[in-house]
XYZ file of C-alpha atoms in Angstrom:
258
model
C -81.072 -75.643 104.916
C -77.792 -73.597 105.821
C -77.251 -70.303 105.499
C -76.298 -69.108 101.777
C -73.600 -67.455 100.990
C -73.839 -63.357 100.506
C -71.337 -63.907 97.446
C -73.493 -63.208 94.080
C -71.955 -65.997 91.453
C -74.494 -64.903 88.885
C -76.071 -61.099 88.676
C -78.811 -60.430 86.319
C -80.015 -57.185 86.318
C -82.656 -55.287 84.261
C -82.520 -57.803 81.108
C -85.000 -56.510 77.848
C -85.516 -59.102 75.648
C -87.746 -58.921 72.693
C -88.597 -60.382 69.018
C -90.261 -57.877 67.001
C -92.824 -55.967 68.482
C -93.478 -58.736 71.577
C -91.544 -58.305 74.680
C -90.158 -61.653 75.434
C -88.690 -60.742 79.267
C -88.789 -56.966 80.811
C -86.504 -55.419 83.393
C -85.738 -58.905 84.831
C -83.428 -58.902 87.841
C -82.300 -61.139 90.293
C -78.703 -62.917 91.590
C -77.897 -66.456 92.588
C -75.268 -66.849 95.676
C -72.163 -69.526 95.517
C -74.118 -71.811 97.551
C -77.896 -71.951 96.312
C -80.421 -73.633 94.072
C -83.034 -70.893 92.520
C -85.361 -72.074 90.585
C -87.167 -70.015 88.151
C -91.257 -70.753 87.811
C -94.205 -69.319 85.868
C -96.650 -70.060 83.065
C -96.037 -71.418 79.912
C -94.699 -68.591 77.552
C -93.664 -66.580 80.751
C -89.977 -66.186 79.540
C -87.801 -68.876 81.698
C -86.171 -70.053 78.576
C -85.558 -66.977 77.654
C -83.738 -66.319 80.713
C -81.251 -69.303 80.764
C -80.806 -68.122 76.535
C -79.776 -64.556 77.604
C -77.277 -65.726 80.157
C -76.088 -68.306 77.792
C -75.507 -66.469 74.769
C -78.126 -67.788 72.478
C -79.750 -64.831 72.749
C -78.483 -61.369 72.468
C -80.168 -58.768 74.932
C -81.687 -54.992 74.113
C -80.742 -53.451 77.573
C -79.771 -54.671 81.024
C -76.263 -56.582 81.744
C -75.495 -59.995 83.100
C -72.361 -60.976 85.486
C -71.089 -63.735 86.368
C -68.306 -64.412 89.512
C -68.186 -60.249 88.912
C -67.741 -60.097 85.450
C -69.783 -58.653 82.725
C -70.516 -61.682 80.093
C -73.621 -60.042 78.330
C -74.179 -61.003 74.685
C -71.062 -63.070 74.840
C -70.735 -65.613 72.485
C -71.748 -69.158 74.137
C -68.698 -70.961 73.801
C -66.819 -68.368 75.635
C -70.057 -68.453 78.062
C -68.860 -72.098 78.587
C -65.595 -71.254 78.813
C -66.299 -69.610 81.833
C -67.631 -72.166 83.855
C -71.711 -71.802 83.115
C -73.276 -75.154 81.141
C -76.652 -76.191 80.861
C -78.887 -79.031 79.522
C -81.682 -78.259 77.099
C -85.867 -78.550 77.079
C -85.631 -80.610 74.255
C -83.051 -82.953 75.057
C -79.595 -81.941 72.697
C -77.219 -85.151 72.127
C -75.474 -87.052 69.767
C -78.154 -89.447 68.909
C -75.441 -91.612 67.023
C -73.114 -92.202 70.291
C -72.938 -94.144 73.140
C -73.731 -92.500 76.875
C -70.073 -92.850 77.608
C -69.299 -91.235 73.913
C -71.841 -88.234 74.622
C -70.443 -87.499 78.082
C -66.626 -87.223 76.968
C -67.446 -84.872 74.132
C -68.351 -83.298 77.215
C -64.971 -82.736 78.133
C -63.272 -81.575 74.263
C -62.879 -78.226 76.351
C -60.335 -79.746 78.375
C -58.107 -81.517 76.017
C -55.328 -79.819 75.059
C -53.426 -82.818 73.189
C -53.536 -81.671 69.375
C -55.363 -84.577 66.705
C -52.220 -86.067 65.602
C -51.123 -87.129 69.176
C -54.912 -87.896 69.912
C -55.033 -90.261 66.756
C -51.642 -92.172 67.762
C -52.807 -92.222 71.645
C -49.484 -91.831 72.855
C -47.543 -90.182 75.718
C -49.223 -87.185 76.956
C -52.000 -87.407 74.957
C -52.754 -90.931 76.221
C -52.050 -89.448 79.947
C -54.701 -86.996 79.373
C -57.328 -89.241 77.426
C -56.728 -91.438 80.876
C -57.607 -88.263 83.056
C -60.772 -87.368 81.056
C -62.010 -91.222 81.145
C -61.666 -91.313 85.026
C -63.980 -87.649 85.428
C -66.900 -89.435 83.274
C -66.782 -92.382 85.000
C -67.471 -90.911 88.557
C -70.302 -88.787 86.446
C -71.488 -92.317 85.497
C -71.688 -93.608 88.963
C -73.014 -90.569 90.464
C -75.959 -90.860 88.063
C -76.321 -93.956 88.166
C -75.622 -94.862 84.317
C -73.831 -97.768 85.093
C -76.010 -100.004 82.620
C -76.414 -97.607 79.951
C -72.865 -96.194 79.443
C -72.264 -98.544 76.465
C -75.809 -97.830 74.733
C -76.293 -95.497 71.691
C -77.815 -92.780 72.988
C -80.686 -92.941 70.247
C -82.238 -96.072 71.281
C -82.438 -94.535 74.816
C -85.760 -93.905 76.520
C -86.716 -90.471 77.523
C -85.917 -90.279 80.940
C -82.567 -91.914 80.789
C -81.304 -89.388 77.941
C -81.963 -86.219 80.420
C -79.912 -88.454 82.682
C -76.893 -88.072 79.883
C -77.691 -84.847 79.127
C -77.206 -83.976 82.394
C -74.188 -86.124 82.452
C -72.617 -84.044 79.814
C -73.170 -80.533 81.429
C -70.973 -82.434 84.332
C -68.511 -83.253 82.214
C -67.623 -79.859 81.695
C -67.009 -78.708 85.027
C -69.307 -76.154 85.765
C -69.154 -73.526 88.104
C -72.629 -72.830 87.858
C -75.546 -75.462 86.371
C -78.520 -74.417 84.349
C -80.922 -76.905 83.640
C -84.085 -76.307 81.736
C -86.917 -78.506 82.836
C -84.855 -81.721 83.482
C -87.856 -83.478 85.021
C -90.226 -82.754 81.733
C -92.007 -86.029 80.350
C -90.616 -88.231 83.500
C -92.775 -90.480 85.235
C -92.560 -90.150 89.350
C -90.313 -92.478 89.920
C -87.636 -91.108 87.297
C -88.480 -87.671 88.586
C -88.041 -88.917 92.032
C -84.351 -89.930 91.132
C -83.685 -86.395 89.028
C -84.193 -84.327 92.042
C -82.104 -86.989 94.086
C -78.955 -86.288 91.726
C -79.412 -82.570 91.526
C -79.534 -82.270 95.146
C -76.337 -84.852 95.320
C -74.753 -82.421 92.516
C -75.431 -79.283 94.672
C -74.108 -80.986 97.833
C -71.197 -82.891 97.086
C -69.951 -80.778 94.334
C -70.998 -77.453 95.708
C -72.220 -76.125 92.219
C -75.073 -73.355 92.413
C -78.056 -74.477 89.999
C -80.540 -72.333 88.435
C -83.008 -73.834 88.110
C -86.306 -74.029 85.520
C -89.646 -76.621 86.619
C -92.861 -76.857 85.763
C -93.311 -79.653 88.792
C -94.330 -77.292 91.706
C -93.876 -80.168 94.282
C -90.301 -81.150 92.921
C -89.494 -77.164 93.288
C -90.799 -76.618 96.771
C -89.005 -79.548 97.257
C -85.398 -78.831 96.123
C -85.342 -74.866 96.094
C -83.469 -72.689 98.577
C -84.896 -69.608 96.653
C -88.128 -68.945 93.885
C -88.840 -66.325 91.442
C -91.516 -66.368 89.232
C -92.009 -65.035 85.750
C -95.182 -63.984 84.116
C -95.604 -62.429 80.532
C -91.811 -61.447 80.619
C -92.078 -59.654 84.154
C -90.962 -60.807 87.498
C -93.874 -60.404 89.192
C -92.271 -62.385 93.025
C -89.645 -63.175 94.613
C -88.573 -65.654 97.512
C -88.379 -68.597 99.965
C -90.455 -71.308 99.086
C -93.200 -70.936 102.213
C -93.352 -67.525 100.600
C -93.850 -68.126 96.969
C -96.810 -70.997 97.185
C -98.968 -68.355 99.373
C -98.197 -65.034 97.258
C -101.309 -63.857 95.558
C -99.774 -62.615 92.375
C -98.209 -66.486 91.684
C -101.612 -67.803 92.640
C -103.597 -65.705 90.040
C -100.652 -66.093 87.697
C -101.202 -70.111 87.926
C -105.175 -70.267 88.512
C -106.361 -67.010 86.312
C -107.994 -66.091 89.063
C-alpha cells in the first residue's frame, strides 16, 4: 500500500471509560493518519464499541482527551461530533424501518439543507435548487454501492445484508471526513461480505476518507487494514501492521486463551 500520511486526523489519547465499578476501556491511545484504514480487533466485551461511543459522543469519558483534525472534541455532544465531519454506522443496524433506501439515505443529508420548511413544503426556487443538489449526492452513493434495485424498497422489508449496505449509505450521505463503522460485515454471508470490503476499500480510495475500523472477521481485516490495534478487557494490549498483529503473542493468547 502507499505510504500514509504523518498528519494525525483523529488523536485518542489515554481514554478511561467505566460504568460503575467495571472499567469499560483503560488508558487507551492511539491516532489514525488522513490517509489510513485502522481497524480495531479483540474479544468480545474487549471495549471496541466503547471506543467508537467515546469518540462519538454517546459516551462521556472519566479522563483522557480525544482530537480530531487538531481539535479537542471530548464529551462533545454527538450532533456537534457530526457536525464536524466524523459519522458512523451502528452494530445493530439504526434506520428508519418505515422508509425507502433512497428516503433513509437523504435524511442523511438534513445537515446540509439550509432551505427553511415552508420553502421545503412549496419546493420552490432555492429550496428546489438545493433538494436537486442533495438528490444528485445520494444517487452516486446509490451507484457506488450498488443499491440500484433497492433504492425504492422500504427499508423494513430489507434483508440483513442489504440494510448495512444503507446504513452505510447514510453515513455517506453526510460527508464524512472520517468513517467509523462498527462491524459492518456482522451476520453477512461470504459473498455479501466479499462485496462490503469491496465498497469500503472503493470508499477509502476514491473518496480519500480515513476509516476506523471495528471486525470480528480476521481474514476481511488482514485483508483491508493498513494498521491493527487490538483491545482486550479495556487495555490495548498491541499495536501494528497486519504481518505484525496475526504473529504477536499477546493477540494470540488474547484470541485462543492460551
Amino acid at each position: 500500500m502507499e505510504a500514509q500520511s504523518n498528519t494525525a486526523k483523529l488523536r485518542v489519547e489515554g481514554l478511561h471509560l467505566s460504568f460503575g465499578g467495571v472499567a469499560a476501556l483503560s488508558d487507551v491511545s492511539f491516532e489514525i493518519k488522513e490517509k489510513e484504514i485502522l481497524a480495531i480487533i479483540g474479544p468480545n466485551g474487549a471495549g471496541k464499541t466503547s471506543v467508537l461511543n467515546c469518540i462519538t459522543g454517546f459516551y462521556r469519558t472519566q479522563r483522557g482527551d480525544i482530537y480530531f483534525e487538531g481539535k479537542r472534541i471530548t464529551n462533545l455532544r454527538p450532533h456537534k461530533i457530526v457536525s464536524l465531519g466524523i459519522t458512523r454506522t451502528f452494530q445493530n443496524i439504526e434506520l428508519f424501518t418505515g422508509l425507502t433506501a433512497l428516503e433513509n439515505l437523504m435524511a442523511g443529508r438534513h445537515i446540509h439543507m439550509r432551505h427553511g420548511s415552508i420553502a421545503g413544503s412549496l419546493f420552490f426556487g432555492k429550496a428546489r435548487n438545493e433538494e436537486v443538489k442533495h438528490r444528485e449526492i445520494v444517487e452516486d452513493i446509490v451507484e457506488l454501492l450498488e443499491m440500484e434495485e433497492i433504492r425504492q424498497k422500504v427499508v423494513g422489508s430489507l434483508p440483513y445484508g442489504q440494510r448495512k449496505r444503507v446504513d452505510l449509505g447514510r453515513a455517506l450521505a453526510l460527508e464524512p471526513k472520517l468513517l467509523l463503522l462498527d462491524e459492518p460485515m456482522a451476520g453477512m454471508n461470504v459473498e455479501e461480505k466479499e462485496d462490503m470490503a469491496r465498497f469500503i476499500l472503493d470508499i477509502h480510495e476514491l473518496k480519500g476518507i480515513p476509516i476506523l475500523l471495528i471486525e470480528h472477521d480476521m481474514g476481511v481485516v488482514m485483508d483491508i487494514a493498513d494498521k491493527i490495534i487490538v483491545l482486550d478487557f479495556g487495555e490495548k494490549i498491541a499495536d501494528g501492521v497486519p504481518q505484525e498483529i496475526k504473529v504477536d503473542s499477546k493477540v494470540i493468547s488474547a484470541y485462543l486463551g492460551s
